[in-house]
Amino acid sequence: MDKIAHGSDVTHHYLRPKKKFPNVWCAGCGNGIVMGALIRSIDRLNLDKDKVVVVSGIGCSSRMPVYLDFNTLHTTHGRALAFATGVKVAKPDLKVIVITGDGDALAIGGNHFIHACRRNIDITTILINNKIYGMTGGQFAPTTPGGSFATTAPYGNYEKQFDAVKLAIGSGASYVSRGTVYHVQQLEKLIEGGLNKRGFSLVDVYSNCHTYYGRFNKEGDAVKMLEWFKKHAMPIEAARKLPPEKMVDKFVTGLIHETDATEFCQEYDMLLDRLGVKKEVAK
Amino acid sequence: MKAKPENVLTGSHYLDGNHASAEGAIAAGCRFFGGYPITPSTEIAERISQRFPRIGGIFVQMEDELASMAAILGASNGGVKSMSCTSGPGFSLMMENFGLGIMMETPCVLVNVQRGGPSTGLPTLPGQADMMQARWGSHGDYEVIALAPDSPQESFELTIHAFNLSEKYRMPVLIMTDECVGHMTEKVVIPSADEIDLVERKYTDKKPGEAWPYEWNGKSIPPMLPVGKGYKFHITGLTHDEKGYPVINAEAQEKNVRQLIDKVKKNADDIIWLEEWDTDGADIIVMSYGISSRVARPAIAKARADGIKIGQIRMITVWPFPEKRIRELAGKVKAMVMVELNHGQVYLEMDRCAAGQCVTAVVGHSGGTVHKPDDIYKVIKDVVK
């Protein structure tokens, strides 16, 4: 009860309630759950609101920054991480958070995603992964499972599915995790961990788009989809002990990968140290 | 405000246009560069990558041109003067976020060292065929500022000028140079820092909570808000109101787009910079910009020696187009000739403004080299008839 009460008290403090509500999301959308979790994580870490920058691309989830009372930048489809890279190197003292969707981060923004991971730049990326393009009306995404239906996959999707976690690990990100909108307390911890990590951190959040994905694939309403996450999620600690055949219909959640690789701005500072010069940061 | 002495390589140098442009950026106080290698612009990135770390600037080689343009907008909104350079296909890729810069009213400078196109075209050879792309390349309706240097000296000077215009009018500014000027090595005289005037970013003087990112008043350019100082503002590529919040209707669109257009149109006299020779009393005027304006000179001299009353206009600012002056001159002369390394792009604007008052012609070229002065001379002789 404490945690829930904590949530409702603090949430309004971090929103632009009089300015930008009601939001654009469908009733029951997971985006609001992620926004709440992000707010509570930021509050628990006691971050200075003025020092938080939230950058997004285009899509349902990317509409989130306008509701948040930080410095917020709503950019172009797929380019949030490239934009955020400029912000971070210009002002390394800022806490830069990117809110992105699966189409935004992994299709049109896939190149920016892998290179932001490779640079290990200190950006916390929250990828709200609902396996479909919601804003444009339910087309299949790189995360849509084979055989699933979408408006552009009327006979079932014949493409293979992207795994954002494996992609981030392979690309060099130093904090890679997955949560769901059902497991909110775990999600908050993962976001907190990402915000605390100096380096590129990914929180791949499985979320529900019952309006399109659920409807087209007969997965039911928001509640049914949340129940699906509950049933199929397997924490990494438990998953490591299970034989592969027990993991067939499960997906792994939790902090999946962490390293101590040097962060991008740190590397640049080290270069400047080698040259014996002081970085000129913006006033 | 004057340039900082530590940013200015005062003295006489032997530089190509690309290196001179990099020095201009440094003198202007640019401290972030995001770019992607592409011929024939790469020397700008190379010089910046060598110079920036030693003066505390940040050079990031981005993963592509989409990212380069996005990153400079991010850095500029973070409070740092920012620049990128590109050529050919890279310019096409940058058009998406160039539009975002226009919409967000974010100052930055983009240098396009033009090469022959379309597509991969002629990576190592000159062209001036991206002029209309510079004007209209991103989707939607907006105005741009584009400058065209004709020498390494001017590449240095116009890069500083571009930064000043970008801060003054709060928008991305284009330098539309070409392979010839970019790779041409000449004497470049860099003045002392106290001779270089800089326009610094104007931030709001209102308190947090009272200021918004786009306080349009139809007259002055709205000041920006600093990040991390309590303003907690929102900016977006969506059509927005003065607060920066998205508003999706025709009234908001009218107000937003009108601002983007009016700030350039109403200040055209301040932005437009022309050089004119012998235009008073001329029968023929040769118009040009960039490298083509230098190539046209021998042809003009030859025609003058034939007794033709001929003048020249060199557009230092190509966009916005010097509409008023061209309308005025077209009523006085018999013919106007445009010389450019394409088949008549900026010519279309000249012809539109001449509006039938005089004969117009273009000395077109597919690119890959510059015009032969004789080809220009022939067109001049032709229009005289």
XYZ file of C-alpha atoms in Angstrom:
668
model
C 0.000 0.000 0.000
C 2.854 2.318 0.857
C 4.256 2.129 -2.627
C 0.913 2.805 -4.299
C 0.255 5.788 -2.056
C 3.757 7.041 -2.785
C 2.985 6.814 -6.484
C -0.232 8.827 -6.502
C 1.287 11.532 -4.304
C 4.347 12.191 -6.368
C 2.975 11.647 -9.850
C 1.305 15.031 -10.197
C 4.449 16.805 -9.101
C 6.225 15.542 -12.235
C 3.429 16.088 -14.751
C 2.120 19.074 -16.675
C -1.452 18.290 -15.569
C -3.068 21.633 -16.320
C -1.219 22.082 -19.569
C -1.333 18.909 -21.552
C -3.967 16.470 -20.354
C -5.969 14.433 -21.319
C -3.331 12.341 -23.066
C -3.572 10.801 -26.528
C -3.345 7.172 -25.402
C -6.134 4.585 -25.542
C -7.738 3.614 -22.240
C -5.718 0.778 -20.729
C -2.536 1.534 -22.706
C 0.713 0.434 -21.094
C 2.370 3.791 -21.840
C 0.796 5.345 -18.741
C 2.118 2.525 -16.559
C 5.633 3.094 -17.891
C 5.291 6.852 -17.363
C 4.232 6.267 -13.752
C 7.139 3.881 -13.184
C 9.594 6.386 -14.692
C 8.277 9.189 -12.475
C 8.548 7.099 -9.315
C 12.078 5.988 -10.239
C 13.158 9.587 -10.803
C 11.526 10.628 -7.539
C 13.167 7.838 -5.590
C 16.562 8.809 -6.991
C 15.776 12.410 -6.046
C 16.931 13.720 -9.430
C 16.791 17.469 -10.021
C 13.884 18.135 -12.423
C 15.893 20.827 -14.179
C 18.694 18.400 -14.891
C 16.472 15.771 -16.499
C 16.018 15.832 -20.271
C 13.546 13.474 -21.922
C 13.910 12.985 -25.669
C 11.559 10.992 -27.867
C 10.981 10.123 -31.498
C 7.603 9.488 -33.099
C 4.864 7.071 -32.141
C 2.369 6.578 -29.305
C 5.042 6.146 -26.632
C 7.016 9.110 -27.983
C 4.172 11.407 -27.013
C 5.140 10.872 -23.366
C 7.601 13.802 -22.945
C 4.947 16.470 -23.456
C 3.200 15.303 -20.271
C 6.376 15.316 -18.186
C 7.564 18.438 -16.394
C 11.249 18.181 -17.350
C 13.192 19.588 -20.283
C 11.498 17.661 -23.060
C 12.273 17.276 -26.748
C 9.934 15.530 -29.164
C 11.930 14.918 -32.354
C 11.640 12.904 -35.595
C 10.835 9.237 -36.181
C 13.732 7.040 -35.097
C 16.164 9.901 -34.431
C 15.667 10.460 -30.699
C 18.946 8.734 -29.783
C 20.949 10.762 -32.298
C 19.340 13.967 -31.011
C 19.962 12.860 -27.407
C 23.618 12.168 -28.239
C 24.016 15.842 -29.130
C 22.279 16.935 -25.936
C 24.378 14.637 -23.749
C 27.770 15.604 -25.150
C 26.844 19.296 -25.091
C 25.721 19.103 -21.462
C 27.125 15.980 -19.807
C 25.753 17.014 -16.409
C 22.186 16.411 -17.639
C 20.398 13.112 -17.065
C 19.254 12.172 -20.554
C 16.363 9.741 -20.981
C 15.022 8.531 -24.320
C 11.474 7.242 -24.644
C 11.023 5.194 -27.778
C 8.836 2.494 -29.280
C 9.794 -0.753 -30.994
C 9.277 0.610 -34.508
C 10.999 3.878 -33.599
C 14.070 2.246 -32.032
C 14.473 -0.948 -34.031
C 13.221 -0.206 -37.570
C 13.661 3.409 -38.675
C 16.021 4.157 -35.775
C 17.863 0.819 -35.740
C 21.147 2.315 -36.894
C 21.074 5.034 -34.218
C 20.174 2.395 -31.616
C 23.142 0.118 -32.304
C 25.585 3.018 -32.500
C 24.361 4.613 -29.270
C 24.892 1.170 -27.658
C 28.349 0.888 -29.233
C 29.421 4.321 -27.994
C 28.047 3.365 -24.581
C 26.862 6.946 -24.175
C 25.138 7.681 -20.875
C 21.526 7.671 -22.067
C 18.766 5.691 -20.356
C 16.572 4.278 -23.103
C 13.106 3.055 -22.271
C 11.839 1.069 -25.222
C 8.106 0.530 -24.930
C 7.694 -2.630 -26.935
C 4.115 -3.448 -27.943
C 5.006 -5.526 -31.017
C 3.129 -3.271 -33.439
C 2.908 0.238 -34.975
C 0.079 1.696 -32.918
C -0.073 5.344 -33.943
C -0.417 4.579 -37.648
C -3.116 2.005 -36.993
C -1.634 -1.430 -36.422
C 0.991 -2.353 -39.018
C 3.523 -5.113 -38.246
C 6.820 -4.047 -36.657
C 10.285 -5.676 -36.504
C 9.150 -7.032 -33.128
C 5.924 -8.611 -34.392
C 6.130 -12.408 -33.942
C 5.976 -14.588 -37.056
C 2.415 -15.564 -37.899
C 0.845 -12.603 -36.068
C -1.715 -10.444 -37.797
C -1.479 -6.726 -38.528
C -3.077 -4.395 -41.066
C -0.074 -4.925 -43.353
C 0.171 -8.622 -42.475
C -3.400 -9.686 -43.270
C -2.333 -13.310 -43.920
C 0.036 -13.495 -40.962
C 3.485 -11.929 -40.573
C 6.095 -13.888 -42.558
C 9.074 -11.945 -41.164
C 11.286 -12.847 -38.210
C 11.235 -11.043 -34.898
C 13.899 -8.683 -33.524
C 15.129 -9.156 -29.955
C 16.073 -5.699 -28.623
C 17.949 -7.157 -25.654
C 20.225 -9.368 -27.763
C 20.767 -6.488 -30.179
C 21.797 -4.123 -27.368
C 24.148 -6.689 -25.798
C 25.745 -7.418 -29.155
C 26.146 -3.703 -29.833
C 27.983 -2.913 -26.602
C 25.399 -1.422 -24.211
C 26.560 -1.671 -20.605
C 23.120 -2.156 -18.968
C 20.500 -4.270 -20.698
C 17.230 -5.235 -19.057
C 13.677 -6.238 -19.794
C 10.497 -5.613 -17.864
C 6.783 -5.621 -18.494
C 3.909 -3.307 -17.706
C 2.474 -6.033 -15.477
C 5.586 -6.250 -13.252
C 5.616 -2.592 -12.286
C 7.789 -2.800 -9.175
C 10.429 -4.724 -11.085
C 10.126 -2.163 -13.898
C 10.792 0.706 -11.487
C 13.896 -1.054 -10.195
C 15.156 -1.648 -13.724
C 14.614 2.009 -14.657
C 16.349 3.112 -11.452
C 19.248 0.803 -12.254
C 19.424 2.251 -15.760
C 19.384 5.833 -14.470
C 22.141 5.005 -11.998
C 24.308 3.323 -14.609
C 26.959 5.476 -16.236
C 26.731 4.160 -19.776
C 24.078 3.186 -22.270
C 21.182 1.503 -20.517
C 18.215 -0.209 -22.120
C 14.950 -1.107 -20.457
C 12.969 -3.109 -23.008
C 9.422 -2.946 -21.654
C 6.845 -5.392 -22.983
C 3.645 -3.413 -23.186
C 0.123 -4.005 -24.421
C -1.505 -2.589 -27.517
C -4.888 -4.225 -27.058
C -6.417 -1.746 -29.522
C -4.498 -3.235 -32.450
C -2.221 -6.131 -31.539
C -4.624 -7.647 -29.038
C -7.647 -7.226 -31.270
C -6.030 -8.529 -34.472
C -4.472 -11.507 -32.695
C -7.363 -12.386 -30.410
C -5.295 -11.750 -27.301
C -8.098 -9.872 -25.616
C -8.330 -6.589 -23.800
C -5.705 -4.769 -21.718
C -6.288 -6.970 -18.677
C -5.959 -10.203 -20.694
C -2.734 -8.959 -22.236
C -1.320 -8.053 -18.829
C -2.196 -11.543 -17.656
C -0.262 -12.927 -20.598
C 2.837 -11.007 -19.447
C 2.324 -12.359 -15.934
C 2.087 -15.932 -17.184
C 4.970 -15.873 -19.652
C 7.610 -13.721 -17.949
C 10.516 -15.554 -16.330
C 12.965 -13.639 -14.139
C 16.558 -14.053 -15.307
C 17.639 -15.631 -12.008
C 15.068 -18.422 -12.384
C 15.543 -18.712 -16.141
C 19.244 -19.462 -15.695
C 18.372 -22.559 -13.684
C 15.755 -23.894 -16.119
C 16.419 -26.315 -18.988
C 15.673 -24.856 -22.467
C 12.511 -26.924 -22.926
C 10.939 -25.192 -19.914
C 11.662 -21.787 -21.470
C 9.935 -22.445 -24.807
C 6.867 -20.282 -24.143
C 8.613 -17.899 -21.712
C 10.540 -14.664 -22.071
C 13.308 -13.492 -19.753
C 12.916 -10.395 -17.581
C 15.202 -8.528 -15.179
C 18.745 -7.204 -15.499
C 20.031 -9.463 -18.239
C 23.452 -7.964 -18.926
C 25.737 -5.472 -17.197
C 29.355 -4.468 -17.807
C 31.677 -1.737 -16.590
C 32.677 -0.436 -20.017
C 33.851 3.189 -20.123
C 31.179 5.696 -21.000
C 31.415 7.872 -24.159
C 31.716 11.324 -22.520
C 34.220 9.803 -20.082
C 36.302 8.567 -23.027
C 36.219 12.046 -24.516
C 37.296 13.602 -21.224
C 40.169 11.122 -21.081
C 41.206 12.217 -24.571
C 41.148 15.855 -23.459
C 43.208 14.929 -20.390
C 45.776 13.282 -22.652
C 45.923 16.485 -24.696
C 46.070 18.582 -21.542
C 42.995 20.707 -22.335
C 39.839 21.565 -20.454
C 36.428 20.937 -21.964
C 34.433 24.051 -22.715
C 30.926 23.193 -21.557
C 27.951 25.369 -22.327
C 27.139 27.967 -19.722
C 30.324 40.609 -29.029
C 33.804 39.895 -30.396
C 35.400 36.521 -31.151
C 37.659 35.026 -28.498
C 41.362 35.369 -29.350
C 42.044 31.702 -28.572
C 39.555 30.711 -31.299
C 41.070 32.787 -34.068
C 44.129 31.786 -36.115
C 45.008 35.391 -36.926
C 47.368 35.744 -39.879
C 47.822 34.838 -43.529
C 47.255 31.210 -44.437
C 47.230 29.035 -47.518
C 43.975 27.120 -47.132
C 41.347 25.391 -49.211
C 37.707 26.395 -48.854
C 36.853 23.436 -46.624
C 39.651 24.117 -44.143
C 38.807 27.818 -44.211
C 35.181 26.998 -43.425
C 36.291 24.894 -40.430
C 38.376 27.830 -39.168
C 35.403 30.143 -39.636
C 33.275 27.840 -37.483
C 35.909 27.753 -34.747
C 36.269 31.540 -34.821
C 32.477 31.840 -34.554
C 32.580 29.834 -31.326
C 31.236 26.547 -32.713
C 31.934 23.801 -30.178
C 29.985 20.818 -31.448
C 30.350 19.116 -34.792
C 28.424 15.979 -35.759
C 29.198 14.642 -39.205
C 29.520 11.666 -41.505
C 32.351 11.316 -44.043
C 31.373 12.199 -47.588
C 33.346 13.544 -50.523
C 33.990 16.415 -51.219
C 33.142 17.863 -47.799
C 35.208 15.594 -45.543
C 38.145 17.998 -45.054
C 35.880 20.168 -42.892
C 35.220 17.243 -40.524
C 38.886 16.237 -40.585
C 40.135 19.670 -39.616
C 37.463 20.022 -36.939
C 38.351 16.586 -35.497
C 41.962 17.709 -35.254
C 41.261 21.203 -33.894
C 38.261 20.700 -31.593
C 39.735 18.482 -28.845
C 42.576 20.960 -28.379
C 40.181 23.830 -27.763
C 37.613 21.922 -25.718
C 35.105 21.406 -28.515
C 33.370 18.107 -29.222
C 33.622 16.268 -32.517
C 31.425 13.204 -32.953
C 31.527 11.145 -36.112
C 27.907 10.056 -36.267
C 26.565 6.853 -37.836
C 24.975 8.642 -40.804
C 23.739 12.034 -41.976
C 20.308 11.588 -40.405
C 22.049 11.283 -37.054
C 24.501 14.114 -37.789
C 21.740 16.619 -38.383
C 19.798 15.339 -35.333
C 22.880 15.529 -33.106
C 23.704 19.136 -34.015
C 20.125 20.120 -33.209
C 20.416 18.320 -29.868
C 23.705 20.015 -29.035
C 22.408 23.426 -30.089
C 19.364 23.021 -27.868
C 21.850 22.097 -25.157
C 23.347 25.566 -25.601
C 26.372 24.889 -27.815
C 26.934 26.406 -31.266
C 26.836 23.459 -33.652
C 27.649 22.591 -37.227
C 27.743 19.786 -39.757
C 28.907 19.448 -43.328
C 27.908 17.142 -46.154
C 27.632 16.654 -49.913
C 25.427 14.925 -52.480
C 23.348 12.081 -51.014
C 24.241 13.189 -47.489
C 22.348 16.425 -48.094
C 19.269 14.401 -49.078
C 19.483 12.435 -45.826
C 19.855 15.607 -43.778
C 16.716 17.136 -45.229
C 14.477 15.318 -42.720
C 16.024 16.821 -39.621
C 16.836 20.092 -41.377
C 13.047 20.501 -41.372
C 12.998 19.682 -37.657
C 15.563 22.443 -37.082
C 13.371 24.863 -39.017
C 10.273 23.812 -37.063
C 12.003 23.874 -33.676
C 13.699 27.185 -34.601
C 17.109 25.835 -33.626
C 20.254 27.755 -34.655
C 22.969 25.709 -36.408
C 25.034 25.772 -39.588
C 25.125 23.160 -42.347
C 27.720 23.321 -45.124
C 26.891 21.549 -48.388
C 29.983 21.194 -50.576
C 28.045 20.529 -53.754
C 29.102 17.806 -56.174
C 27.578 16.508 -59.390
C 24.300 14.560 -59.064
C 21.714 13.059 -59.167
C 22.339 10.083 -56.870
C 26.027 9.200 -56.375
C 26.796 11.303 -59.446
C 30.267 12.811 -59.383
C 31.629 12.583 -55.827
C 34.897 14.372 -56.607
C 33.692 16.992 -59.094
C 31.708 20.203 -58.719
C 28.037 20.972 -59.172
C 25.525 23.595 -58.057
C 22.479 21.457 -58.589
C 21.295 21.231 -54.963
C 20.118 24.844 -54.946
C 16.416 24.059 -55.214
C 16.816 21.192 -52.761
C 18.314 23.727 -50.362
C 15.239 25.859 -50.897
C 12.541 23.194 -50.788
C 14.240 19.913 -49.820
C 12.468 19.180 -46.569
C 8.726 18.624 -46.678
C 6.333 21.399 -45.741
C 6.362 25.138 -46.277
C 9.171 27.262 -44.870
C 11.850 29.810 -45.729
C 15.593 29.197 -45.677
C 18.792 31.193 -45.567
C 21.545 29.964 -47.917
C 24.921 31.596 -48.560
C 27.309 30.868 -51.444
C 31.033 31.632 -51.006
C 33.210 32.096 -54.107
C 36.619 31.612 -52.484
C 38.387 30.106 -49.460
C 38.561 33.617 -47.960
C 34.824 33.943 -48.258
C 34.307 30.377 -46.982
C 35.947 31.563 -43.766
C 33.956 34.789 -43.590
C 30.583 33.365 -44.587
C 30.821 30.538 -42.074
C 31.059 33.162 -39.322
C 28.263 35.120 -40.975
C 26.122 31.955 -41.163
C 26.511 31.390 -37.427
C 25.544 34.999 -36.792
C 22.439 34.743 -38.983
C 21.468 31.438 -37.387
C 21.566 32.960 -33.903
C 19.905 36.188 -34.999
C 17.016 34.487 -36.777
C 16.995 31.345 -34.649
C 17.163 28.851 -37.490
C 19.520 26.515 -39.361
C 21.566 28.363 -42.006
C 22.982 26.702 -45.135
C 26.310 27.355 -46.783
C 25.898 26.155 -50.367
C 29.464 25.971 -51.571
C 30.833 23.554 -54.183
C 33.688 21.130 -54.762
C 35.658 23.769 -56.639
C 35.654 26.330 -53.835
C 35.951 23.570 -51.228
C 39.146 22.179 -52.741
C 40.605 25.387 -54.146
C 43.634 26.564 -52.170
C 44.222 30.295 -51.912
C 45.466 32.890 -49.500
C 43.117 33.314 -46.557
C 43.650 36.272 -44.278
C 42.217 35.668 -40.830
C 41.786 38.946 -38.958
C 42.384 39.471 -35.272
C 39.627 38.405 -32.874
C 38.587 41.976 -32.113
C 37.757 42.485 -35.783
C 35.272 39.574 -35.798
C 31.758 40.414 -34.628
C 29.690 37.568 -33.282
C 25.972 37.353 -32.558
C 25.507 35.493 -29.319
C 22.428 33.470 -28.480
C 19.604 35.463 -27.031
C 18.095 33.805 -23.987
C 14.954 34.931 -22.242
C 15.265 37.462 -19.452
C 11.994 36.261 -17.920
C 11.862 34.021 -14.873
C 11.180 30.271 -15.077
C 7.440 29.684 -15.177
C 6.852 32.956 -17.034
C 8.750 32.203 -20.224
C 7.833 29.975 -23.160
C 10.033 28.722 -25.986
C 8.179 30.462 -28.839
C 6.895 33.849 -27.786
C 5.971 34.994 -31.261
C 4.985 38.649 -31.474
C 5.165 39.151 -35.225
C 8.145 41.496 -34.864
C 11.175 40.232 -32.981
C 12.658 36.749 -32.924
C 11.650 34.995 -29.689
C 14.565 34.361 -27.319
C 15.434 30.764 -26.476
C 15.220 29.060 -23.090
C 18.319 27.522 -21.520
C 18.322 23.871 -20.443
C 18.938 23.067 -16.797
C 18.021 26.520 -15.474
C 14.516 25.821 -14.261
C 12.542 26.508 -17.431
C 11.683 22.859 -18.151
C 10.366 23.592 -21.626
C 8.972 21.316 -24.319
C 9.840 21.570 -27.991
C 8.506 19.413 -30.802
C 8.474 18.891 -34.538
C 4.683 18.841 -34.375
C 2.778 22.019 -35.082
C 2.863 23.838 -31.757
C 1.761 26.938 -29.902
C 3.931 29.559 -28.173
C 4.384 27.183 -25.264
C 5.905 24.563 -27.532
C 3.004 22.173 -26.932
C 1.481 20.349 -29.889
C -1.773 21.757 -31.239
C -3.252 19.899 -34.173
C -5.531 22.299 -36.007
C -5.514 24.791 -38.867
C -5.331 27.915 -36.659
C -2.202 26.717 -34.870
C -0.679 25.693 -38.212
C -1.300 29.160 -39.635
C 0.382 30.847 -36.673
C 3.331 28.453 -36.557
C 4.109 28.320 -40.283
C 3.502 32.069 -40.660
C 6.211 32.682 -38.071
C 8.729 30.460 -39.923
C 8.040 32.277 -43.183
C 7.654 35.832 -41.932
C 10.856 35.942 -39.915
C 12.828 35.494 -43.131
C 10.559 37.383 -45.539
C 10.157 40.442 -43.332
C 13.890 40.595 -42.716
C 14.930 39.861 -46.294
C 16.646 43.239 -46.668
C 18.838 42.484 -43.679
C 19.647 38.943 -44.809
C 20.219 39.521 -48.532
C 23.768 40.337 -49.468
C 24.652 41.059 -53.098
C 27.712 42.301 -54.883
C 27.047 44.419 -57.951
C 29.346 45.764 -60.624
C 28.274 48.205 -63.355
C 24.579 47.421 -63.005
C 23.596 51.097 -63.345
C 22.912 51.837 -66.997
C 23.623 48.260 -68.061
C 21.805 46.616 -70.949
C 22.686 43.132 -69.793
C 23.215 41.773 -66.340
C 24.944 38.477 -65.642
C 23.826 36.914 -62.367
C 25.606 34.140 -60.594
C 26.837 32.770 -57.291
C 29.694 30.685 -55.886
C 32.363 29.450 -58.267
C 30.282 30.303 -61.348
C 30.429 34.003 -60.533
C 34.221 33.885 -60.823
C 34.129 31.905 -64.062
C 31.714 34.447 -65.558
C 34.130 37.360 -65.124
C 36.363 36.769 -68.198
C 33.231 36.381 -70.343
C 31.834 39.651 -69.008
C 35.151 41.417 -69.627
C 35.211 40.127 -73.186
C 31.662 41.302 -73.844
C 32.465 44.706 -72.374
C 35.466 44.947 -74.691
C 32.997 44.398 -77.552
C 31.191 47.535 -76.392
C 28.300 45.793 -74.659
C 26.975 47.652 -71.605
C 27.156 44.773 -69.161
C 26.923 44.486 -65.406
C 27.257 41.637 -62.906
C 25.458 40.561 -59.785
C 27.012 38.044 -57.437
C 24.579 36.587 -54.947
C 26.302 35.976 -51.634
C 22.882 35.181 -50.230
C 20.988 32.996 -52.688
C 18.034 32.264 -50.385
C 16.041 34.340 -49.693
C 16.218 35.377 -53.344
C 16.841 39.105 -53.979
C 13.373 39.491 -55.417
C 12.989 43.246 -54.952
C 16.295 44.144 -56.616
C 15.761 41.796 -59.561
C 12.255 43.166 -60.243
C 13.697 46.675 -60.159
C 16.632 45.928 -62.457
C 14.563 43.825 -64.883
C 12.556 46.949 -65.699
C 15.718 48.810 -66.695
C 17.778 46.282 -68.630
C 17.304 44.427 -71.900
C 18.407 41.006 -70.661
C 19.450 39.031 -67.610
C 21.632 35.940 -67.828
C 22.048 33.377 -65.037
C 25.233 31.315 -64.877
C 25.044 28.223 -62.673
C 26.263 24.609 -62.605
C 22.816 23.144 -63.241
C 20.238 23.509 -65.987
C 18.407 26.480 -64.568
C 17.401 26.278 -60.897
C 18.024 29.718 -59.435
C 17.346 30.917 -63.001
C 13.686 30.053 -62.429
C 13.562 32.614 -59.628
C 15.307 35.246 -61.714
C 12.916 34.624 -64.603
C 9.906 34.773 -62.261
C 11.028 38.131 -60.869
C 11.858 39.525 -64.301
C 8.217 38.764 -65.114
C 8.570 39.449 -68.806
C 10.134 42.890 -68.344
C 13.354 41.742 -70.040
C 14.765 38.765 -71.875
C 16.158 36.052 -69.596
C 18.539 33.201 -70.295
C 20.489 30.570 -68.430
C 23.958 29.299 -69.190
C 23.290 25.792 -67.987
C 25.782 23.058 -67.212
C 25.517 19.446 -66.045
C 28.383 19.820 -63.574
C 31.670 17.924 -63.307
C 33.691 21.012 -64.141
C 33.043 24.731 -64.340
C 31.723 26.632 -67.386
C 34.014 27.606 -70.203
C 34.004 31.439 -70.227
C 33.384 31.265 -73.978
C 30.107 29.390 -73.464
C 28.956 32.238 -71.228
C 30.196 34.798 -73.750
C 28.197 33.106 -76.538
C 24.956 33.334 -74.537
C 25.655 37.002 -73.758
C 26.201 37.716 -77.466
C 23.078 35.745 -78.284
C 20.791 37.728 -75.983
C 22.201 41.006 -77.282
C 20.758 40.156 -80.684
